[in-house]
Coordinates of C-alpha atoms and ligand atoms in Angstrom, one line a residue:
M169 CA 9.8 -28.8 -4.5
T170 CA 6.4 -26.8 -3.8
D171 CA 3.4 -28.3 -4.5
K172 CA 1.6 -28.2 -7.9
N173 CA 0.1 -25.6 -9.3
R174 CA -0.4 -23.4 -6.0
T175 CA -0.9 -19.4 -6.8
L176 CA -0.1 -16.8 -4.7
Q177 CA -1.9 -13.3 -5.2
G178 CA 0.1 -10.3 -5.4
I179 CA 0.3 -6.6 -7.4
A180 CA 0.6 -6.7 -11.0
A181 CA 3.2 -4.4 -11.4
S182 CA 4.5 -4.6 -14.9
P183 CA 2.8 -6.4 -17.9
G184 CA 3.5 -9.4 -19.5
I185 CA 3.2 -13.2 -18.7
V186 CA 6.9 -15.1 -18.3
M187 CA 7.3 -18.5 -17.5
G188 CA 10.6 -19.8 -15.5
P189 CA 12.6 -21.1 -12.8
A190 CA 12.9 -19.1 -9.6
L191 CA 15.9 -17.4 -8.2
V192 CA 15.6 -16.7 -4.7
L193 CA 17.7 -13.6 -3.7
T194 CA 18.5 -13.6 0.2
Q195 CA 17.7 -10.8 3.0
G196 CA 19.7 -7.9 3.0
A197 CA 22.6 -7.2 5.5
Q198 CA 21.4 -7.7 9.4
V199 CA 21.4 -5.0 12.1
S200 CA 24.3 -6.2 15.2
S201 CA 24.3 -4.1 18.1
R202 CA 27.1 -3.2 20.5
M203 CA 28.3 -0.1 22.7
L204 CA 31.3 1.3 22.5
Y205 CA 33.1 1.7 25.5
S206 CA 36.0 4.2 25.0
P207 CA 36.7 7.4 22.8
Q208 CA 39.1 5.1 20.4
E209 CA 36.4 2.9 19.6
V210 CA 34.2 5.9 18.9
A211 CA 36.8 7.1 16.7
E212 CA 37.3 3.7 15.0
E213 CA 33.6 3.7 14.6
L214 CA 33.3 6.8 13.2
E215 CA 36.1 6.3 10.6
R216 CA 34.6 2.9 9.6
F217 CA 31.5 4.4 9.0
S218 CA 33.5 7.3 6.6
R219 CA 34.8 4.7 4.8
A220 CA 31.4 3.0 3.9
V221 CA 30.2 6.4 3.2
D222 CA 33.0 6.5 0.5
Q223 CA 32.6 3.4 -0.3
T224 CA 29.1 3.3 -1.2
E225 CA 29.5 7.0 -3.1
E226 CA 32.0 5.5 -5.3
E227 CA 29.7 2.1 -5.8
M228 CA 26.8 4.3 -7.0
T229 CA 28.8 6.7 -9.3
R230 CA 30.1 3.8 -10.8
L231 CA 26.7 2.2 -11.3
K232 CA 25.2 5.6 -12.4
N233 CA 28.0 5.8 -14.8
E234 CA 27.6 2.2 -16.3
I235 CA 24.2 2.6 -16.7
A236 CA 22.8 1.3 -20.0
E237 CA 22.6 3.7 -22.6
D238 CA 18.6 3.3 -23.4
L239 CA 18.3 3.2 -19.4
K240 CA 19.9 7.0 -19.5
E241 CA 16.4 8.3 -18.1
H242 CA 16.6 6.6 -14.8
A243 CA 20.0 7.8 -14.2
H244 CA 18.6 10.7 -12.1
I245 CA 17.4 8.1 -9.5
L246 CA 21.2 7.3 -8.9
E247 CA 22.1 10.7 -8.6
L248 CA 18.9 11.5 -6.3
H249 CA 20.9 8.7 -4.4
L250 CA 23.8 10.2 -4.1
L251 CA 22.5 13.2 -2.7
I252 CA 20.1 11.3 -0.1
L253 CA 23.9 9.8 0.9
R254 CA 25.0 13.1 1.4
D255 CA 22.3 14.7 3.5
R256 CA 23.1 15.6 6.8
M257 CA 20.3 13.7 8.1
L258 CA 21.1 10.3 7.7
L259 CA 24.9 11.3 8.1
E260 CA 25.3 13.7 10.7
E261 CA 22.6 12.0 13.0
T262 CA 24.6 8.9 12.7
Q263 CA 27.9 10.3 13.5
R264 CA 26.0 11.8 16.4
L265 CA 24.6 8.6 17.6
I266 CA 28.0 7.1 17.4
H267 CA 29.7 10.0 19.6
E268 CA 27.2 10.7 22.1
Q269 CA 25.3 7.6 22.2
N270 CA 28.2 5.1 21.7
Y271 CA 26.4 3.0 19.4
N272 CA 28.2 0.9 16.9
A273 CA 28.1 2.5 13.5
E274 CA 25.1 0.0 11.9
R275 CA 23.0 0.8 14.8
A276 CA 23.5 4.5 14.9
L277 CA 22.8 3.9 11.1
Q278 CA 19.6 2.1 11.9
Q279 CA 18.2 4.8 14.1
A280 CA 19.1 7.5 11.7
F281 CA 17.1 5.8 9.2
L282 CA 14.0 4.8 11.3
K283 CA 13.9 8.9 12.5
I284 CA 13.7 9.8 8.5
K285 CA 11.5 7.2 7.8
E286 CA 9.2 8.2 11.0
L287 CA 9.2 12.0 9.2
F288 CA 8.4 10.8 5.5
Q289 CA 5.1 8.9 7.3
R290 CA 4.0 12.1 8.5
I291 CA 4.1 13.4 5.0
G292 CA 0.3 13.1 3.4
D293 CA 1.3 13.6 -0.2
K294 CA 2.1 9.8 -1.3
H295 CA 4.7 10.7 -4.4
I296 CA 6.8 12.1 -1.3
R297 CA 6.4 9.9 1.0
G298 CA 7.1 7.1 -1.8
R299 CA 10.4 8.6 -1.6
I300 CA 11.4 7.1 1.5
Q301 CA 11.8 3.8 -0.5
D302 CA 15.1 5.9 -2.1
V303 CA 16.4 6.7 1.3
E304 CA 15.7 3.1 2.3
T305 CA 18.2 1.9 -0.7
V306 CA 20.6 4.4 0.2
Y307 CA 20.6 3.1 3.6
Y308 CA 20.3 -0.6 2.9
R309 CA 23.8 0.2 0.6
L310 CA 25.5 2.0 3.2
L311 CA 25.1 -1.3 5.6
G312 CA 25.9 -3.5 3.2
H313 CA 29.4 -1.9 2.8
L314 CA 29.4 -1.8 6.3
T315 CA 28.7 -5.4 6.9
G316 CA 30.8 -6.1 4.3
Q317 CA 27.5 -7.7 2.4
I318 CA 28.0 -6.0 -0.6
G319 CA 25.2 -5.8 -3.6
G320 CA 26.0 -7.5 -6.8
R321 CA 22.8 -10.1 -5.7
L322 CA 22.1 -10.4 -9.1
L323 CA 25.3 -11.0 -10.9
S324 CA 25.7 -14.9 -10.1
S325 CA 22.7 -16.0 -12.3
S326 CA 23.1 -17.2 -15.6
E327 CA 20.5 -19.2 -17.0
P328 CA 16.9 -16.9 -17.5
V329 CA 15.3 -16.5 -14.2
I330 CA 12.5 -15.2 -12.5
V331 CA 14.2 -13.2 -9.3
V332 CA 12.1 -13.6 -6.0
A333 CA 13.3 -11.0 -3.4
R334 CA 12.3 -9.0 -0.4
D335 CA 13.2 -5.9 -2.3
L336 CA 14.7 -4.6 -5.4
S337 CA 16.2 -1.3 -5.1
P338 CA 15.8 1.1 -8.4
A339 CA 19.6 0.5 -9.0
E340 CA 19.3 -3.1 -9.3
T341 CA 16.4 -2.7 -11.1
T342 CA 18.0 -0.9 -13.7
Q343 CA 20.9 -3.3 -14.0
M344 CA 18.9 -6.3 -14.8
D345 CA 19.8 -7.5 -17.6
K346 CA 16.5 -8.7 -19.9
A347 CA 18.1 -11.6 -21.3
R348 CA 18.6 -13.2 -18.2
V349 CA 16.0 -11.4 -16.4
L350 CA 12.9 -13.0 -17.6
G351 CA 10.3 -11.0 -14.7
F352 CA 10.7 -10.7 -10.8
I353 CA 8.6 -10.7 -8.0
T354 CA 8.8 -8.8 -4.7
E355 CA 7.9 -8.8 -1.1
R356 CA 7.5 -5.0 -0.6
G357 CA 6.7 -2.1 -2.9
G358 CA 3.5 -1.1 -4.8
K359 CA 2.2 0.1 -8.3
T360 CA 4.0 3.1 -7.8
S361 CA 7.1 2.3 -6.5
H362 CA 9.9 3.3 -8.4
T363 CA 10.9 -0.5 -8.7
A364 CA 7.7 -0.9 -10.7
I365 CA 7.5 2.1 -12.7
I366 CA 11.1 1.4 -13.7
A367 CA 10.0 -2.6 -14.8
H368 CA 7.1 -1.4 -16.7
S369 CA 9.5 1.1 -18.8
L370 CA 12.1 -2.0 -19.4
E371 CA 9.0 -4.4 -20.3
I372 CA 10.1 -6.7 -17.3
P373 CA 6.6 -8.4 -16.3
A374 CA 7.0 -7.8 -12.8
V375 CA 4.3 -8.5 -9.5
V376 CA 5.0 -6.7 -6.2
G377 CA 3.6 -6.5 -2.9
L378 CA 3.8 -10.1 -2.6
D379 CA 3.8 -10.7 1.4
S380 CA 5.7 -14.3 2.1
A381 CA 7.4 -14.6 -1.9
T382 CA 11.0 -15.3 -0.9
L383 CA 9.7 -18.0 2.2
E384 CA 6.6 -19.8 0.0
I385 CA 8.9 -19.8 -3.3
E386 CA 12.3 -21.9 -3.4
S387 CA 15.1 -21.1 -5.9
G388 CA 14.9 -23.4 -9.1
D389 CA 10.7 -23.8 -8.3
L390 CA 9.1 -23.3 -11.6
I391 CA 7.1 -20.2 -11.8
I392 CA 4.5 -19.0 -14.2
L393 CA 4.2 -14.8 -13.3
N394 CA 1.6 -12.7 -14.5
G395 CA 2.3 -9.2 -14.5
L396 CA -1.4 -8.2 -16.0
T397 CA -3.1 -10.3 -12.6
G398 CA -0.4 -10.1 -10.4
Q399 CA -0.8 -14.1 -9.9
V400 CA 2.2 -16.1 -9.6
T401 CA 1.3 -20.0 -10.0
L402 CA 4.0 -22.4 -8.6
N403 CA 5.5 -25.8 -10.1
P404 CA 2.7 -25.6 -12.8
D405 CA 1.1 -28.4 -14.3
E406 CA 0.6 -29.5 -18.0
E407 CA -2.6 -27.5 -18.1
A408 CA -1.6 -24.7 -16.6
I409 CA 1.6 -24.1 -18.7
W410 CA -0.7 -25.0 -22.3
A411 CA -3.5 -22.1 -21.0
Y412 CA -0.1 -20.0 -20.1
R413 CA 1.2 -20.4 -23.4
T414 CA -2.6 -19.4 -24.8
T415 CA -2.8 -16.4 -22.8
R416 CA 0.9 -15.0 -23.6
N417 CA 0.4 -15.6 -27.3
E418 CA -3.1 -13.3 -27.0
F419 CA -1.7 -10.8 -25.2
E420 CA 1.8 -10.5 -27.3
I421 CA -0.6 -10.3 -30.6
F422 CA -2.6 -7.2 -28.3
K423 CA 0.3 -5.6 -27.5
A424 CA 1.8 -5.7 -31.3
E425 CA -1.7 -3.8 -32.4
V426 CA -1.9 -1.2 -29.9
S427 CA 1.5 -0.5 -30.3
L428 CA 1.3 -0.2 -33.7
G429 CA -1.8 2.2 -33.6
S430 CA -0.1 4.5 -31.1
A431 CA 1.4 7.0 -33.4
L432 CA -2.0 7.2 -35.7
P433 CA -4.2 10.4 -34.7
A434 CA -6.8 9.8 -32.0
V435 CA -9.5 10.2 -34.5
T436 CA -13.4 8.4 -33.6
S437 CA -14.5 6.3 -36.0
D438 CA -17.1 8.9 -37.0
G439 CA -14.2 11.5 -37.8
H440 CA -14.1 13.3 -34.8
T441 CA -10.5 14.6 -33.8
N442 CA -9.1 14.0 -30.2
R443 CA -5.8 15.1 -28.8
V444 CA -4.2 12.2 -26.3
L445 CA -1.4 14.2 -24.6
A446 CA 1.4 13.0 -21.6
N447 CA 1.7 13.7 -18.2
I448 CA 5.3 14.2 -17.3
E449 CA 7.2 15.3 -14.2
Q450 CA 10.9 15.5 -15.3
P451 CA 12.8 15.9 -19.1
E452 CA 13.8 12.8 -19.1
E453 CA 10.0 11.5 -19.5
V454 CA 9.6 13.2 -23.0
S455 CA 11.1 10.4 -24.7
L456 CA 8.4 8.1 -23.3
A457 CA 5.9 10.7 -24.2
H458 CA 7.5 10.3 -27.8
D459 CA 7.6 6.6 -28.0
Y460 CA 4.0 5.8 -26.9
G461 CA 2.5 8.5 -29.5
A462 CA 1.7 11.5 -27.4
D463 CA 0.5 14.8 -29.2
G464 CA 1.8 17.0 -26.5
I465 CA 2.2 17.3 -23.2
G466 CA -1.0 17.9 -21.6
L467 CA 0.7 18.2 -17.7
Y468 CA 4.3 19.0 -17.1
R469 CA 4.7 19.1 -13.3
T470 CA 7.3 21.2 -12.3
E471 CA 7.7 20.1 -8.5
F472 CA 10.7 17.8 -8.8
L473 CA 13.6 20.2 -8.9
Y474 CA 12.0 21.7 -6.2
L475 CA 11.8 18.4 -4.2
R476 CA 14.8 17.3 -4.7
Q477 CA 17.0 19.6 -3.2
R478 CA 17.4 21.6 -0.1
Q479 CA 17.8 24.9 -1.6
L480 CA 15.5 26.6 -4.0
P481 CA 16.2 26.1 -7.6
T482 CA 17.4 29.1 -9.3
E483 CA 15.9 30.4 -12.4
E484 CA 18.7 29.8 -15.0
E485 CA 18.2 25.5 -13.6
L486 CA 14.3 25.9 -14.3
F487 CA 14.9 27.3 -17.6
Q488 CA 17.3 24.5 -18.6
D489 CA 14.9 21.9 -17.3
Y490 CA 11.9 23.7 -19.1
R491 CA 13.5 24.6 -22.1
Q492 CA 14.5 20.9 -22.5
V493 CA 11.2 19.8 -22.6
V494 CA 10.2 22.5 -25.1
A495 CA 12.5 22.0 -27.3
A496 CA 12.3 18.2 -27.5
M497 CA 8.3 18.3 -28.1
A498 CA 8.0 20.8 -30.5
P499 CA 6.5 21.7 -32.7
R500 CA 4.0 20.0 -30.2
E501 CA 2.5 21.8 -27.2
V502 CA 3.7 21.4 -23.6
T503 CA 1.5 22.6 -21.3
I504 CA 3.7 23.6 -18.0
R505 CA 1.4 23.5 -14.6
T506 CA 2.9 26.2 -11.6
L507 CA 4.2 24.9 -8.8
D508 CA 1.6 22.6 -6.6
I509 CA 3.6 22.7 -3.5
G510 CA 2.9 24.0 0.1
G511 CA 0.5 22.4 2.7
D512 CA 2.5 19.3 3.5
K513 CA 4.5 19.2 0.2
F514 CA 7.9 21.1 1.0
L515 CA 11.1 21.3 0.6
S516 CA 12.0 20.0 4.2
P517 CA 9.6 18.4 5.9
L518 CA 11.5 19.5 9.0
E519 CA 11.2 23.7 8.1
Y520 CA 7.9 23.7 8.1
A521 CA 4.9 23.3 11.2
P522 CA 2.4 20.2 9.9
E523 CA -1.1 21.7 8.9
M524 CA -3.8 20.1 10.4
N525 CA -5.5 19.7 7.0
P526 CA -2.7 20.1 4.5
A527 CA -5.0 19.5 1.4
L528 CA -7.2 22.4 2.3
G529 CA -3.8 24.3 3.4
L530 CA -1.3 26.6 1.5
R531 CA -1.3 24.7 -1.4
A532 CA -0.3 25.3 -5.0
I533 CA -1.4 29.1 -6.3
R534 CA -2.2 30.0 -3.2
F535 CA 1.2 29.5 -1.8
C536 CA 2.6 30.6 -5.1
L537 CA 0.6 34.1 -4.5
K538 CA 1.8 34.7 -1.0
E539 CA 5.1 33.8 -2.2
Q540 CA 5.3 35.8 -5.3
K541 CA 9.4 36.0 -5.6
I542 CA 9.3 32.1 -5.8
F543 CA 6.3 32.3 -8.5
R544 CA 7.5 34.9 -10.4
T545 CA 11.3 33.0 -11.1
Q546 CA 9.3 30.7 -12.2
L547 CA 6.9 32.4 -14.6
K548 CA 10.4 34.0 -15.8
A549 CA 11.9 30.6 -16.7
I550 CA 8.4 29.2 -18.1
L551 CA 7.9 32.3 -20.5
R552 CA 12.1 32.4 -21.3
A553 CA 11.5 28.4 -22.3
S554 CA 8.3 29.8 -24.6
A555 CA 10.3 31.0 -27.3
Y556 CA 12.1 27.8 -27.9
G557 CA 8.7 25.9 -29.3
R558 CA 4.8 25.7 -28.3
V559 CA 4.3 26.6 -24.4
R560 CA 0.9 27.1 -22.8
V561 CA 0.8 27.5 -18.8
M562 CA -1.5 26.7 -16.1
F563 CA -2.1 27.5 -12.5
P564 CA -3.4 24.7 -10.6
L565 CA -6.2 24.2 -7.5
I566 CA -7.9 28.0 -8.9
S567 CA -10.6 28.7 -6.8
S568 CA -12.0 32.1 -7.9
P569 CA -10.9 34.5 -10.6
R570 CA -9.7 36.7 -8.5
E571 CA -6.9 34.3 -8.2
M572 CA -6.5 33.8 -11.8
Q573 CA -6.6 37.8 -11.8
E574 CA -3.9 38.1 -9.6
A575 CA -1.8 34.9 -11.1
R576 CA -1.9 36.9 -14.7
Q577 CA -1.1 40.7 -13.1
L578 CA 2.3 38.4 -11.9
L579 CA 2.7 37.5 -15.1
E580 CA 2.4 40.6 -16.9
A581 CA 4.9 42.1 -14.8
V582 CA 7.1 39.3 -15.7
Q583 CA 6.5 39.6 -19.5
E584 CA 7.5 43.3 -18.8
E585 CA 10.1 42.9 -17.3
L586 CA 11.4 40.4 -20.0
R587 CA 10.2 42.8 -22.3
Q588 CA 12.6 45.5 -21.0
G589 CA 15.3 43.2 -20.8
K590 CA 15.3 42.4 -24.6
V591 CA 14.9 38.4 -23.2
P592 CA 12.6 36.8 -26.1
F593 CA 9.3 34.6 -25.2
D594 CA 5.9 34.1 -26.8
P595 CA 3.8 36.8 -25.9
K596 CA 0.5 34.7 -26.8
L597 CA 1.3 32.1 -24.5
P598 CA -2.0 30.6 -23.4
V599 CA -2.8 30.5 -20.0
G600 CA -4.8 28.2 -18.1
A601 CA -7.1 26.9 -15.1
M602 CA -6.8 24.1 -13.9
I603 CA -10.5 22.9 -12.8
E604 CA -10.1 20.8 -9.5
V605 CA -12.0 22.4 -6.8
P606 CA -16.0 22.5 -6.6
A607 CA -16.0 26.1 -6.2
A608 CA -13.9 26.7 -9.8
V609 CA -17.0 23.8 -11.6
T610 CA -19.6 26.2 -10.2
L611 CA -18.0 29.3 -11.4
A612 CA -16.4 28.0 -14.6
E613 CA -18.5 30.1 -17.1
L614 CA -17.3 33.5 -15.4
L615 CA -13.3 31.8 -15.0
A616 CA -13.8 31.8 -18.5
G617 CA -13.3 35.0 -19.1
Y618 CA -10.0 35.1 -17.5
A619 CA -8.7 31.5 -19.1
D620 CA -7.5 30.5 -22.2
F621 CA -8.4 27.0 -21.9
F622 CA -9.2 24.8 -18.8
S623 CA -7.9 21.5 -17.4
I624 CA -9.7 19.6 -15.2
G625 CA -7.3 17.9 -12.7
T626 CA -9.8 15.2 -11.5
N627 CA -7.1 13.6 -8.7
D628 CA -7.9 16.6 -6.9
L629 CA -11.6 17.4 -8.2
I630 CA -12.7 13.9 -6.9
Q631 CA -10.9 14.5 -3.4
Y632 CA -12.9 17.6 -2.7
A633 CA -16.0 16.9 -4.5
L634 CA -16.6 13.7 -2.6
A635 CA -14.8 14.6 0.4
I636 CA -12.3 11.6 0.1
D637 CA -8.4 12.0 0.8
R638 CA -7.1 10.8 -2.2
V639 CA -4.1 9.2 0.5
N640 CA -6.2 7.8 2.7
K641 CA -6.4 4.2 2.3
Q642 CA -9.3 3.6 4.9
V643 CA -11.4 5.7 2.1
A644 CA -10.1 4.1 -1.1
D645 CA -13.0 2.5 -2.1
M646 CA -15.3 5.6 -2.3
Y647 CA -12.7 7.1 -4.4
Q648 CA -15.2 6.6 -7.4
P649 CA -14.1 8.8 -10.8
L650 CA -17.3 8.2 -12.4
H651 CA -19.2 9.0 -9.5
P652 CA -22.7 10.7 -10.7
A653 CA -21.5 13.9 -9.2
V654 CA -17.9 13.7 -10.9
M655 CA -19.5 13.1 -14.5
R656 CA -21.9 16.1 -14.1
M657 CA -18.8 18.2 -12.9
I658 CA -16.8 17.7 -16.0
R659 CA -20.1 17.7 -18.5
D660 CA -20.7 21.5 -17.1
V661 CA -17.1 22.7 -17.0
V662 CA -17.0 21.0 -20.5
Q663 CA -20.1 22.9 -21.6
A664 CA -18.6 26.2 -19.9
G665 CA -15.9 26.2 -22.1
L666 CA -17.2 25.6 -25.3
K667 CA -19.9 28.6 -24.6
A668 CA -16.9 30.7 -24.1
D669 CA -14.9 28.6 -26.7
I670 CA -12.0 27.8 -24.9
P671 CA -10.3 23.9 -25.0
V672 CA -11.3 21.8 -22.1
A673 CA -8.5 19.0 -21.4
I674 CA -8.8 16.2 -18.6
C675 CA -5.1 15.5 -16.8
G676 CA -6.4 13.4 -13.9
E677 CA -5.9 9.9 -13.7
M678 CA -9.1 9.1 -14.9
A679 CA -7.9 10.2 -18.4
G680 CA -5.7 7.4 -18.8
D681 CA -7.7 4.6 -17.3
P682 CA -9.2 2.7 -20.6
L683 CA -12.5 2.5 -19.1
N684 CA -13.5 5.9 -18.5
I685 CA -12.6 6.8 -22.1
P686 CA -16.1 6.3 -24.2
I687 CA -18.0 8.2 -21.2
L688 CA -14.9 10.8 -21.1
L689 CA -15.8 11.1 -25.0
G690 CA -19.3 11.3 -24.8
L691 CA -19.3 14.2 -22.1
G692 CA -17.4 16.2 -24.6
V693 CA -13.6 15.8 -23.6
K694 CA -11.7 16.3 -26.8
E695 CA -8.0 16.3 -24.8
L696 CA -7.1 13.9 -22.4
S697 CA -3.9 14.0 -21.1
M698 CA -2.3 10.7 -18.9
N699 CA 0.6 8.6 -18.1
P700 CA 2.8 8.0 -21.6
M701 CA 2.1 4.5 -20.9
A702 CA -1.6 4.7 -21.3
I703 CA -1.8 6.7 -24.6
P704 CA -1.5 3.9 -27.4
V705 CA -4.2 1.8 -25.3
V706 CA -6.5 4.9 -24.9
K707 CA -5.8 5.7 -29.0
R708 CA -6.8 2.3 -29.7
I709 CA -9.9 2.8 -27.9
I710 CA -10.8 6.3 -29.4
R711 CA -10.2 5.0 -32.9
M712 CA -12.7 2.2 -32.3
T713 CA -15.5 4.2 -31.2
S714 CA -17.9 6.8 -32.9
L715 CA -18.6 10.2 -31.3
R716 CA -22.6 9.1 -31.3
E717 CA -21.9 6.0 -29.7
A718 CA -19.6 7.4 -26.8
T719 CA -22.8 10.2 -26.3
E720 CA -25.0 7.5 -25.8
F721 CA -22.7 6.2 -23.5
A722 CA -22.4 9.2 -21.4
R723 CA -26.1 9.7 -21.5
Q724 CA -26.5 6.3 -20.1
A725 CA -24.1 6.9 -17.4
L726 CA -25.4 10.0 -16.6
S727 CA -29.0 8.3 -16.2
K728 CA -27.7 6.5 -12.9
A729 CA -28.4 7.9 -9.8
T730 CA -25.7 5.5 -7.7
E731 CA -21.9 5.0 -8.4
V732 CA -22.5 1.7 -8.2
E733 CA -25.0 1.4 -11.3
V734 CA -22.2 3.7 -13.2
N735 CA -19.4 1.3 -12.6
D736 CA -22.0 -1.7 -13.3
Y737 CA -23.1 -0.7 -16.2
V738 CA -19.5 0.7 -18.1
T739 CA -18.2 -3.1 -16.4
R740 CA -20.6 -4.3 -18.5
K741 CA -20.9 -2.4 -21.5
M742 CA -17.0 -2.5 -21.6
N743 CA -16.5 -5.8 -21.5
D744 CA -19.1 -6.8 -24.0
R745 CA -17.7 -3.9 -26.2
F746 CA -13.7 -4.1 -26.0
P747 CA -13.5 -7.6 -24.3
E748 CA -9.6 -7.0 -24.1
I749 CA -9.4 -4.2 -22.5
F750 CA -9.9 -6.0 -19.1
R751 CA -7.9 -8.5 -19.5
F752 CA -4.8 -6.8 -21.4
G753 CA -5.5 -3.0 -21.9
R754 CA -5.8 -1.6 -18.6
P755 CA -2.7 -3.4 -17.1
L756 CA -0.9 -2.3 -20.0
A757 CA -1.9 1.5 -19.6
N758 CA -0.8 0.8 -16.1
N759 CA -3.6 3.3 -14.5
L760 CA -1.9 4.6 -11.2
A761 CA -5.4 5.6 -10.0
P762 CA -4.6 7.7 -7.0
Ligands
PEP1192 C1 -4.9 16.7 -10.7 O1 -5.3 16.5 -9.4 O2 -5.6 15.7 -11.3 C2 -3.8 16.8 -11.1 C3 -3.4 16.2 -12.2 O3 -2.5 17.1 -10.2 P1 -1.9 16.3 -9.0 O4 -2.2 14.9 -9.3 O5 -0.3 16.7 -9.4 O6 -2.7 17.1 -7.9
MG1193 MG1 -4.3 18.3 -8.4

């Protein structure tokens, strides 16, 4: 039995507070190493490996088919895993190592995996880099079959437990039965890992990144898991248990109130209407957007189909995806962002030479204007989808009116082609510019002549304005959304929009952080697009704030000279005004600030 009230600190990954006994899952399979000495042994080893691949495939297909109805939206993760399983980087490399290096299958597989991992580590984009987790999941499953230590780790528990593991694969997470798993703690993972995201949508409280969890915690230990703060208390005393019950009740009440208000419009207390929209990456997420009360889709990132497979998606594949989203959201609007790929994010990290400064390289609209065939295919699919509901299209990383001109010309050419072919589309489709480069802020008044709307991509705008790499941990603390320069840029873009009478939205992560909402309203922003889970909390704040109050809030914030002063001011002010936001609101919104 571990000491009373010992507290461990991890990363809060999925909100909620639970108490229960721990079930510590043992480590995954170990890799044994042995050399093969005869062609016969090599042939046997290749055969053994191929059997393990088949078994893994069978297992994953079964899991995919058995996935519970309400989790169907996560089935694509298992599809992705099936693709990875058959990927030549993993399969052929393992076979080659068995064949040429005379490694046993486990060691060959491990080496092939490490090689892929190294390649991924060189990728700048954190979303793509994060996909190594999927390769790792497949690797462990395969290894499990090779060594005979296969899955099923979760099936033995009967009473409700808090699962403690080194890591949980997304497949294991989706299989969690809420009646038996109160919450989970893992040593690995961060806020943006698949496992954390799935836990959040399953509403299973979770703490991840708790380094030595499986060593510190023993099965049977009573644990309080706080998915709001990331704290885990081992063997709590009476007082800690009492405090746990109080906090849990307060949180449940807050959650219920927030969720009740999510279907209501985002009108300030003095009657000004705003639009609260969802950011999505895949059609499956539309149901989340609906559930959380989105007034539309403010950012549909379209990279997934291009990154999921080695070959380019066809117009038909793209069209099917877009149409699905557009039809499911109708009559609400869907803003499709054209491909933001290139630089360090490309179809295969192998085929393109890495750029010195990928963030400043051939990405987004620059890539599309160069690879016009790829761009036209996407534009055609978007236009075709526009016949099925309300669509807006926007171009990422615009830095000058020239790019808008060129992109619009291509769009018009594609429209003409569709007209000739008598293919229906919306001829009035609004065309927007994403404002994410400082040059675009400076030129906003000019750009307004070429755009029907603006959407400020603050994730990139902050990176380029403050010269802070958004994926570099070393400078992460300098990545300040409320930096005086950033606030002024937002203000200027809003003013340019007002002058030209075009709407201005914000779709970077800062729009989904409850803390920033009054300031953004006060700067004149009327459309906020965010991770769907943030919508209910953001709507609640909007409904509790008057535009007058927000304007004063923004005025005060703008009067500060440093980001430290702004942050102090906002923290103090928000704490007085919305005390529940710090305790419960931000974790519930699960802000994934880059
Ligand atoms: C942004 O830069 O703020 C944005 C929304 O785009 P992404 O995060 O996809 O670059
Ligand atoms: Mg961007």
